[in-house]
Coordinates of C-alpha atoms and ligand atoms in Angstrom, one line a residue:
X1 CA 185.7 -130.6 -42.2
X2 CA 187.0 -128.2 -39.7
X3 CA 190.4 -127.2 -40.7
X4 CA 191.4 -127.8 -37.7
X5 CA 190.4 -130.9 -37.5
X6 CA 192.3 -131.5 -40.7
X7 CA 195.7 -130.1 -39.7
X8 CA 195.5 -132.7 -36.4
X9 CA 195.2 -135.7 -38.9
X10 CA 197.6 -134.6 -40.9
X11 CA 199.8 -134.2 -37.7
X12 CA 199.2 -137.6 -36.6
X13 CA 200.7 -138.4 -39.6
X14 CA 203.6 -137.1 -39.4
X15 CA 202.8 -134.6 -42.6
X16 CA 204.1 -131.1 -41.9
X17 CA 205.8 -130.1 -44.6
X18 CA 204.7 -129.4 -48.1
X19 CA 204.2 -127.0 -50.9
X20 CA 201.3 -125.6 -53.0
X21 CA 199.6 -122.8 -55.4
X22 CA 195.9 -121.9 -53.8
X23 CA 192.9 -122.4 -54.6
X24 CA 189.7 -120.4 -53.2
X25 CA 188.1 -123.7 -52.0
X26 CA 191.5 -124.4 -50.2
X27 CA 191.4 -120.9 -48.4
X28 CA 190.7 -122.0 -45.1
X29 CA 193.6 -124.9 -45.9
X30 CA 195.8 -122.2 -47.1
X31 CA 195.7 -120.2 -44.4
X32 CA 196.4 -123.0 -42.4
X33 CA 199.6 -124.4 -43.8
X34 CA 200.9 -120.7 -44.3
X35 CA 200.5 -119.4 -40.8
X36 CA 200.8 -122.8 -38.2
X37 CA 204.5 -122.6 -37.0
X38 CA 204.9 -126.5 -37.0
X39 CA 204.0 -126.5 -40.7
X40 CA 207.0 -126.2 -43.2
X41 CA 204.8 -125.1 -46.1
X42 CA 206.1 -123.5 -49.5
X43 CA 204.5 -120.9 -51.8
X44 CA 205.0 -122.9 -55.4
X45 CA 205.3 -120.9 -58.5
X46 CA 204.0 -124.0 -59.9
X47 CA 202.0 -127.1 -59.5
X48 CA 204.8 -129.2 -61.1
X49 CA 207.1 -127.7 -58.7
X50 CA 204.9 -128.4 -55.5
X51 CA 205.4 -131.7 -56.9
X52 CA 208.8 -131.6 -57.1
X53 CA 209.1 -129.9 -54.0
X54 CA 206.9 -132.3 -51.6
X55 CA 208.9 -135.2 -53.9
X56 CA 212.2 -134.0 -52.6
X57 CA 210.9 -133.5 -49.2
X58 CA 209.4 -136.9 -48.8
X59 CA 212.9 -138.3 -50.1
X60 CA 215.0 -136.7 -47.6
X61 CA 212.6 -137.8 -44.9
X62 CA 209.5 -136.1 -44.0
X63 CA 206.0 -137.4 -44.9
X64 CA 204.9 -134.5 -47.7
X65 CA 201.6 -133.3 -49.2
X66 CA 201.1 -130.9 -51.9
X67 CA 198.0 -128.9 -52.7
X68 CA 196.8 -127.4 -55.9
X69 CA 193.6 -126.1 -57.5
X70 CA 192.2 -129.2 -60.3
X71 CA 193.3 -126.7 -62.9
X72 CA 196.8 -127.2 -61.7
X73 CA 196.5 -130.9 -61.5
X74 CA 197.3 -130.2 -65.7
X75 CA 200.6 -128.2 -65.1
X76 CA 201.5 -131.5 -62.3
X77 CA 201.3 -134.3 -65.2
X78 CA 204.3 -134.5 -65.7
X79 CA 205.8 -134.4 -62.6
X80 CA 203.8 -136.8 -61.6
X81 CA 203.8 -139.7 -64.4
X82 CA 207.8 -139.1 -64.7
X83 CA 208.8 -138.1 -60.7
X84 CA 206.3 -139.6 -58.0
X85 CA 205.1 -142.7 -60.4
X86 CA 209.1 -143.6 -61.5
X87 CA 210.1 -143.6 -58.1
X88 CA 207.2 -144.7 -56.2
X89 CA 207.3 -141.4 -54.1
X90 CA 204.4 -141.1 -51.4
X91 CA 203.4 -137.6 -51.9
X92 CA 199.9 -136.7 -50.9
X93 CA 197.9 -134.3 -53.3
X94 CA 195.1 -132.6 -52.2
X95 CA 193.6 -131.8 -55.2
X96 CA 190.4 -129.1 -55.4
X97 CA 187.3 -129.5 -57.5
X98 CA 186.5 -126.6 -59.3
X99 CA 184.0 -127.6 -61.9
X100 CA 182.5 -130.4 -60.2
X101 CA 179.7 -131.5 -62.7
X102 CA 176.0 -130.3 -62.0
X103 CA 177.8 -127.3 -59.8
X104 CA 178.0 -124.2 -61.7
X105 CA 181.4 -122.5 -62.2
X106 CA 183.2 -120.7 -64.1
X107 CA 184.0 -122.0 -67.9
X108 CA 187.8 -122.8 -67.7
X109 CA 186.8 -125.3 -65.0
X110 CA 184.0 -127.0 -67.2
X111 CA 186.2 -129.6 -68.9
X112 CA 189.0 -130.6 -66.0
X113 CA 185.6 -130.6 -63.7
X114 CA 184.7 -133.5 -65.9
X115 CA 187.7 -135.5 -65.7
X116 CA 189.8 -134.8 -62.3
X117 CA 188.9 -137.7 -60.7
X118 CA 189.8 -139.6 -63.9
X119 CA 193.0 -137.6 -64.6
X120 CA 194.3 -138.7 -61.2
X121 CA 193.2 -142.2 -61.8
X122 CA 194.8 -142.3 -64.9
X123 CA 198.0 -141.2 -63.6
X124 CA 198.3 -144.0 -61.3
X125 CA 197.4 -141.7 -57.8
X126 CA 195.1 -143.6 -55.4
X127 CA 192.3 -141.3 -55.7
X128 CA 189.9 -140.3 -53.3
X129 CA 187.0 -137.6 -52.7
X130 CA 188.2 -136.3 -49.4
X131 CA 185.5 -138.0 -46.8
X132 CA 186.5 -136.5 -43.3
X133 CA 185.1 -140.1 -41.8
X134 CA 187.9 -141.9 -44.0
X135 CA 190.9 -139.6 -44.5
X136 CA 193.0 -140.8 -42.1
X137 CA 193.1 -144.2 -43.0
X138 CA 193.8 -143.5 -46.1
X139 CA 196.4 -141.4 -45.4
X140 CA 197.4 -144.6 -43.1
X141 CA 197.1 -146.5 -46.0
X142 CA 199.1 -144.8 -48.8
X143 CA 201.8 -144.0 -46.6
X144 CA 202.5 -147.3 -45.5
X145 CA 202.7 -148.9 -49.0
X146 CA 204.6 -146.1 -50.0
X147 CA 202.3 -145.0 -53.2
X148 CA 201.2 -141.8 -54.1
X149 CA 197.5 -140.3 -53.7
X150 CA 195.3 -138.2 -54.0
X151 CA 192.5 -136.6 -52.3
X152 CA 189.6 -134.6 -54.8
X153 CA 188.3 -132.2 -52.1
X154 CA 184.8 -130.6 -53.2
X155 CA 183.5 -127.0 -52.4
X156 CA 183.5 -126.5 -48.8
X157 CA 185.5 -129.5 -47.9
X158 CA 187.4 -127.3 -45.5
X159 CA 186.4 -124.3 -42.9
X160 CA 187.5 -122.4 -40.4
X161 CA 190.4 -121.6 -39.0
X162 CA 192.7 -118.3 -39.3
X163 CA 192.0 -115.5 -42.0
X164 CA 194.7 -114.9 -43.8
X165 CA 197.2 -111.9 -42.9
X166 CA 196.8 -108.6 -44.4
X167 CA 199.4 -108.5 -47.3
X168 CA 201.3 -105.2 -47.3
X169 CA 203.6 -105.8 -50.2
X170 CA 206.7 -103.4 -49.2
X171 CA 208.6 -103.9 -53.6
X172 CA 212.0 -103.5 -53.3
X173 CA 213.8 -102.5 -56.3
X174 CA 217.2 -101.9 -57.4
X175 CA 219.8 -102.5 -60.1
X176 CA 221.6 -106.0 -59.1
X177 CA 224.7 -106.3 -60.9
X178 CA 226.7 -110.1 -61.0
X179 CA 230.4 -109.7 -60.2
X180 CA 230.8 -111.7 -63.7
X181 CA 230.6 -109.7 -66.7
X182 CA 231.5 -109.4 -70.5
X183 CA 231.6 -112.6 -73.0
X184 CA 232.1 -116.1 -72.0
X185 CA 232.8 -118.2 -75.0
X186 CA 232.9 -121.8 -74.1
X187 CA 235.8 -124.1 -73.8
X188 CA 234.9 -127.5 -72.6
X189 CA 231.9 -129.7 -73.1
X190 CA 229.3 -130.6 -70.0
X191 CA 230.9 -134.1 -68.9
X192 CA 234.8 -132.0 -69.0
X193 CA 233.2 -129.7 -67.1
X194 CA 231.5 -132.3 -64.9
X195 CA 234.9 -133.9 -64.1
X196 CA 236.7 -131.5 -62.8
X197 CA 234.2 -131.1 -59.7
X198 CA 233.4 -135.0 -59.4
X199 CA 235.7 -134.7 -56.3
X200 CA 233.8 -131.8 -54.4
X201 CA 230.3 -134.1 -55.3
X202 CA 231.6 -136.5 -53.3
X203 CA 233.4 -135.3 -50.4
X204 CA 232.5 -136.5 -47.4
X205 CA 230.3 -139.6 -48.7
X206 CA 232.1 -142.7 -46.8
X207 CA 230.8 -140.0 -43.4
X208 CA 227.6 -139.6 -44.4
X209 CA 228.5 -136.0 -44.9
X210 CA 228.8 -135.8 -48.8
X211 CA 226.2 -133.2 -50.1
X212 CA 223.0 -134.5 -52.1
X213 CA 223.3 -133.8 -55.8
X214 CA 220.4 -134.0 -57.7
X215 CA 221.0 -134.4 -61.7
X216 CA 218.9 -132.7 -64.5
X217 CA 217.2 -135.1 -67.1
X218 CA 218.8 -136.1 -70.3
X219 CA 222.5 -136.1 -71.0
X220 CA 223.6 -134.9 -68.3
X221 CA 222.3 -137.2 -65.7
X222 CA 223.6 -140.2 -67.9
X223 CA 227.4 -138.6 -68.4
X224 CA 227.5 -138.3 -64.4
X225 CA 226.6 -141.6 -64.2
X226 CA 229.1 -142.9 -66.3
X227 CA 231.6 -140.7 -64.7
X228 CA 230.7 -142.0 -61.4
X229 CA 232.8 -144.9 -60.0
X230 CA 232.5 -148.5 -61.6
X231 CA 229.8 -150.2 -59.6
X232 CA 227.8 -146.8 -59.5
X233 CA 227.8 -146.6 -55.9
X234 CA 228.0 -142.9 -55.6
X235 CA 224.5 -142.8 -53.1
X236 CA 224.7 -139.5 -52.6
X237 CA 223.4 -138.9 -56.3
X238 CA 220.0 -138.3 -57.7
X239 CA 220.0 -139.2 -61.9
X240 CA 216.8 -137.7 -62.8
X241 CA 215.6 -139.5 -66.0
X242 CA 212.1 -137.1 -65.9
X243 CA 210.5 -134.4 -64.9
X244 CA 212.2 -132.3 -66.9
X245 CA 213.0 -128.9 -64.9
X246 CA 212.0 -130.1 -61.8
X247 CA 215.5 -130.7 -60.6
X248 CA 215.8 -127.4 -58.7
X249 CA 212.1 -128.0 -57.1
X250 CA 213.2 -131.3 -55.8
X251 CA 216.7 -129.7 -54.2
X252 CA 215.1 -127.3 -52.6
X253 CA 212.5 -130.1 -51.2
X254 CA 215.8 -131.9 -50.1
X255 CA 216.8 -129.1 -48.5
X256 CA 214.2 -127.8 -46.2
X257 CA 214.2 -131.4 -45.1
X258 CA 217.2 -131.2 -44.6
X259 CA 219.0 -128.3 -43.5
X260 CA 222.4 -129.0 -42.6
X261 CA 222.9 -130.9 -45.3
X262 CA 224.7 -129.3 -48.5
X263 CA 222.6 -129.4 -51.9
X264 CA 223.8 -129.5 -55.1
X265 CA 221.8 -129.2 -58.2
X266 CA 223.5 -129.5 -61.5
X267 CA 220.7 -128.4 -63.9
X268 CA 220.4 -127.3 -67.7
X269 CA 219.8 -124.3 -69.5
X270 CA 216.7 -125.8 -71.1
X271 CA 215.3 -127.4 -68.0
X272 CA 215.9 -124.0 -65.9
X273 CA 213.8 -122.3 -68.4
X274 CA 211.2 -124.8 -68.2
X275 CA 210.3 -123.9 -64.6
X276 CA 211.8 -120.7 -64.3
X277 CA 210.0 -119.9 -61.6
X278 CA 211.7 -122.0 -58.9
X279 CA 214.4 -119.4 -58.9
X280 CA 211.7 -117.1 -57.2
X281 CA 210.7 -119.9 -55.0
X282 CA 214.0 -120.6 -54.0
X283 CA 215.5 -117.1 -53.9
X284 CA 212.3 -116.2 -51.9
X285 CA 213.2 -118.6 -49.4
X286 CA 216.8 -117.9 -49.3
X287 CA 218.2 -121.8 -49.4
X288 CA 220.9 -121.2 -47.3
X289 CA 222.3 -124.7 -48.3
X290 CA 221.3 -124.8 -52.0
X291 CA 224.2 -124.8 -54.5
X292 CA 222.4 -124.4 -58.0
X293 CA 224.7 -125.2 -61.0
X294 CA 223.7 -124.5 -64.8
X295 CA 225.5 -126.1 -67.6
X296 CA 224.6 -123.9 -69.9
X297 CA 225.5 -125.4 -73.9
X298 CA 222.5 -122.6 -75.5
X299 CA 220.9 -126.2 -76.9
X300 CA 218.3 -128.8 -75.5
X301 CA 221.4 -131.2 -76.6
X302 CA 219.7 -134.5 -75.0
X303 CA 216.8 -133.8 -77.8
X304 CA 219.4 -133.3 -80.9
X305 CA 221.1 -129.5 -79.8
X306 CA 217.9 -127.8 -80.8
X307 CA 218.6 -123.7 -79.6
X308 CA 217.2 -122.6 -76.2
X309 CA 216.8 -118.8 -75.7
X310 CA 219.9 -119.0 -72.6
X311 CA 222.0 -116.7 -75.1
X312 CA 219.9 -113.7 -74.4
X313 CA 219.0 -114.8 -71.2
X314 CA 221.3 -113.7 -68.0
X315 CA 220.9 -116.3 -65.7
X316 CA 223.3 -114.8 -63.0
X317 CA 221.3 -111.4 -62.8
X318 CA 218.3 -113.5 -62.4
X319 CA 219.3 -115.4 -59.8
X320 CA 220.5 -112.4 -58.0
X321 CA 217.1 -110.5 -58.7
X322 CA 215.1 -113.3 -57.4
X323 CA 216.8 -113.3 -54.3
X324 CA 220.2 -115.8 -54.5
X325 CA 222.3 -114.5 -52.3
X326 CA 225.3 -115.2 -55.3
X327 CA 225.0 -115.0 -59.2
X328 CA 228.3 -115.6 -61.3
X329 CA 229.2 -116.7 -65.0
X330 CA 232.2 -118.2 -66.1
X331 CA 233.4 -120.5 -68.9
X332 CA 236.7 -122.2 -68.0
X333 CA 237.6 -124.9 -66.3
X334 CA 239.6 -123.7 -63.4
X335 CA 237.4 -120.6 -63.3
X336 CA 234.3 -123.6 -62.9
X337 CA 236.3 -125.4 -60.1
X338 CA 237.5 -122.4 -58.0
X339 CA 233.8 -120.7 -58.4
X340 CA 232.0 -123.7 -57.3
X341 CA 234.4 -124.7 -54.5
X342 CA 233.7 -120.9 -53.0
X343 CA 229.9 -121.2 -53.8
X344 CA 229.8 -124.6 -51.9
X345 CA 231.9 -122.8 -48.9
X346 CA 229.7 -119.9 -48.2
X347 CA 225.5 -119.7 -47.6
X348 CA 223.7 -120.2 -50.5
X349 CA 221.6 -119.7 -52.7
X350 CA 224.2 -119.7 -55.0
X351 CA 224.0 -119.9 -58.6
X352 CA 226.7 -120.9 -60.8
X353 CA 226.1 -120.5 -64.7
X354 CA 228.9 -122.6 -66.5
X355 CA 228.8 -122.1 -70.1
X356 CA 229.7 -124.9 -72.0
X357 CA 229.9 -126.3 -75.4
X358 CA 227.1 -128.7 -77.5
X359 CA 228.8 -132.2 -77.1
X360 CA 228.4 -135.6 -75.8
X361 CA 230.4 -139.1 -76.2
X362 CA 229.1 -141.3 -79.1
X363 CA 228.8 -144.2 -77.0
X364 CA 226.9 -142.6 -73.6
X365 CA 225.0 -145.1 -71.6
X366 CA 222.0 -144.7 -70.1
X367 CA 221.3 -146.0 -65.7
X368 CA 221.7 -149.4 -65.5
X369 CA 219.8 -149.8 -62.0
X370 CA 216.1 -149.0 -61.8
X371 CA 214.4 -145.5 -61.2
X372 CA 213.5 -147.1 -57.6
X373 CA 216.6 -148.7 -57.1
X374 CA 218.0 -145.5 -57.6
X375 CA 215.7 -143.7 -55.5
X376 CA 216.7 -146.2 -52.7
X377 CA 220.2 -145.7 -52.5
X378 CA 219.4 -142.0 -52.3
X379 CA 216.7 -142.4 -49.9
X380 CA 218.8 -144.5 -47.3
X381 CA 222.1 -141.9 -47.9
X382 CA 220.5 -139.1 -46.7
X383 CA 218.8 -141.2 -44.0
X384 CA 222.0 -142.1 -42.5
X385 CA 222.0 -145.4 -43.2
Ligands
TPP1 C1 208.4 -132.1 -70.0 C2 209.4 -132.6 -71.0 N1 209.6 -131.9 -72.2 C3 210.5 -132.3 -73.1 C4 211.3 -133.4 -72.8 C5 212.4 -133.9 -73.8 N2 213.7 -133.5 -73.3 C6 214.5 -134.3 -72.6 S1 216.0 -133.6 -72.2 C7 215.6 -132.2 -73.1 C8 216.6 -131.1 -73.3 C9 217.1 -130.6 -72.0 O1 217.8 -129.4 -72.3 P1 218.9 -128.8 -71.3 O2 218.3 -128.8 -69.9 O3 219.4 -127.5 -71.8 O4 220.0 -129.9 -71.2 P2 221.0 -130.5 -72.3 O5 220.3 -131.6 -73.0 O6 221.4 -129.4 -73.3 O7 222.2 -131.0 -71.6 C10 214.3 -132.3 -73.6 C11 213.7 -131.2 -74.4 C12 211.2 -134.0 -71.5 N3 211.9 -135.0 -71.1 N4 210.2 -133.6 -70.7

């Protein structure tokens, strides 16, 4: 299929945003999405973040696709089964087929050549082999009953179009040094912490203008629910209850969508490790309205405290070298409030590391409503309604 030909359907859909790691049957795609100014497209650092990225875009709004070579369809599992299948998110995949059986290739493609299509299946994605004659009705078709899919595009499913630019990579380097510095030793636990900013979550949300805060899995997610009002109707929230470091991803989705829109995403030490690489992705992009927030314990706590490797990890500096435009540390709790009040007031990225000690209530709940009742609320809040 021409490229071209492609990016119209796609158009007609009303899918110009997404996000993506290449493949080199998806070159003539890639060039495409990178280079057609009324594209939004994203450079992943991961196929689960693509997914969480496209997921976050689709919930504020815009129709989304993600793209990824088969291989990656392994590191997107998760996002999938615990993100787009949860929450019935519409996300198209385009999905290459390395390895396509009877095709020779390369021997890492042998096996997941053998069972994309069944892979995708399994995972619950309406799965196609991209079939220029029928793509846009299926696209039609997915998108209108709101379920997620997949396309399983062959070797020379795509031509044409653009070569890509020639990269001159220009490295800067330098010594980036957080105005934070020296020993923080904690002094409240995560939901103590957590209340003393409920107010700045939520200012704003009888307007419509209340930022979208998007929860890390585990503990944390179910102490702000429980802090949240009694009937739970806090609609700017997002409890993530999977997906595990994919908050971050789907903030930054959130917030290309929507740009005037404040993000917050209150994330953990363990989950930031697990994708890692959506700093890059979102320093890279400089997130003017992204407010990243780490509640940093040292521990996966929501697993029974086990350590993470945060103590010998500077989050801050990271952020900073990755391209944040703000990287700070503290540990107490007016230091917490005042930081994140002057994070939220200037252009982000900002990130916020909040060191805090293991701890949780005996008697934490867990969401009462369902993952897609959830999602709903969410989804009409930042639609206006
Ligand atoms: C992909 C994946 N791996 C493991 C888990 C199990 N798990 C749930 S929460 C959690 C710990 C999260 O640690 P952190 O982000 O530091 O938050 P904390 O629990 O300390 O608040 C783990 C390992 C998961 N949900 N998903």
């Amino acid at each position: 299929m021409h490229i071209d030909d492609f990016g119209k359907v796609l158009k007609r859909h009303g899918l110009r945003s997404g996000a993506g790691v290449p493949c080199s049957y998806f070159t003539p795609l890639v060039n495409y999405t990178t280079q057609d100014p009324e594209l939004d497209y994203l450079s992943a650092s991961s196929e689960g973040e693509a997914v969480a990225i496209g997921a976050g875009m689709v919930a504020a709004g815009r129709p989304a696709f993600a793209l990824m070579q088969n291989s990656g369809l392994g590191n997107a599992v998760n996002p999938i089964t615990s993100l787009l299948y949860i929450y019935k998110i519409p996300l198209a995949l385009l999905v290459s087929h390395r390895g396509q059986p009877g095709r020779p290739d390369e021997p890492q493609h042998e096996l997941m050549g053998q069972i994309t299509e069944e892979l995708a299946r399994l995972c619950q994605l309406r799965t196609h082999v991209l079939n220029p004659e029928r793509f846009s009705d299926e696209l039609r078709a997915s998108l209108g009953d709101g379920v997620p899919a997949a396309w399983v595009c062959r070797k020379g499913a795509f031509e044409g179009g653009v070569k890509a630019p020639a990269v001159k990579a220009m490295i800067h380097s330098a010594a980036v040094t957080p105005a934070s510095q020296g020993e923080f030793a904690p002094a409240l636990r995560r939901e103590e912490a957590l209340h003393l900013v409920l107010p700045l979550l939520s200012a704003g949300i009888e307007h419509g203008e209340a930022p979208a805060v998007i929860s890390t899995t585990g503990k944390l997610s179910r102490e702000l629910y429980e802090l949240d009002d009694a009937d739970h109707s806090k609609r700017n929230r997002f409890y993530m209850v999977g997906s595990m470091g994919c908050a971050a991803g789907f903030g930054l989705g959130v917030a290309r969508a929507q740009p005037k829109r404040k993000v917050v995403v209150l994330d953990g030490d363990g989950a930031l490790l697990m994708k890692l690489g959506t700093l890059a992705t979102i320093g890279h992009v400089r997130a003017e309205n992204l407010h990243h927030v780490v509640f940093d314990n040292g521990a996966h706590e929501s697993t029974g405290g086990q350590p993470t490797s945060s103590p010998s990890i500077d989050f801050a500096t990271m952020a900073l070298a990755a391209g944040y435009r703000v990287g700070e540390t503290v540990s107490e709790g007016a230091a917490f409030r005042e930081a994140f009040e002057r994070h939220m007031a200037q252009p982000g990225p900002t990130l916020l590391r909040m060191v805090i000690h293991v701890g949780a209530r005996a008697d934490l709940g867990r969401p009462k409503r369902t993952p897609q009742e959830a999602y709903g609320w969410f989804q009409s809040y930042l639609a206006g309604q």
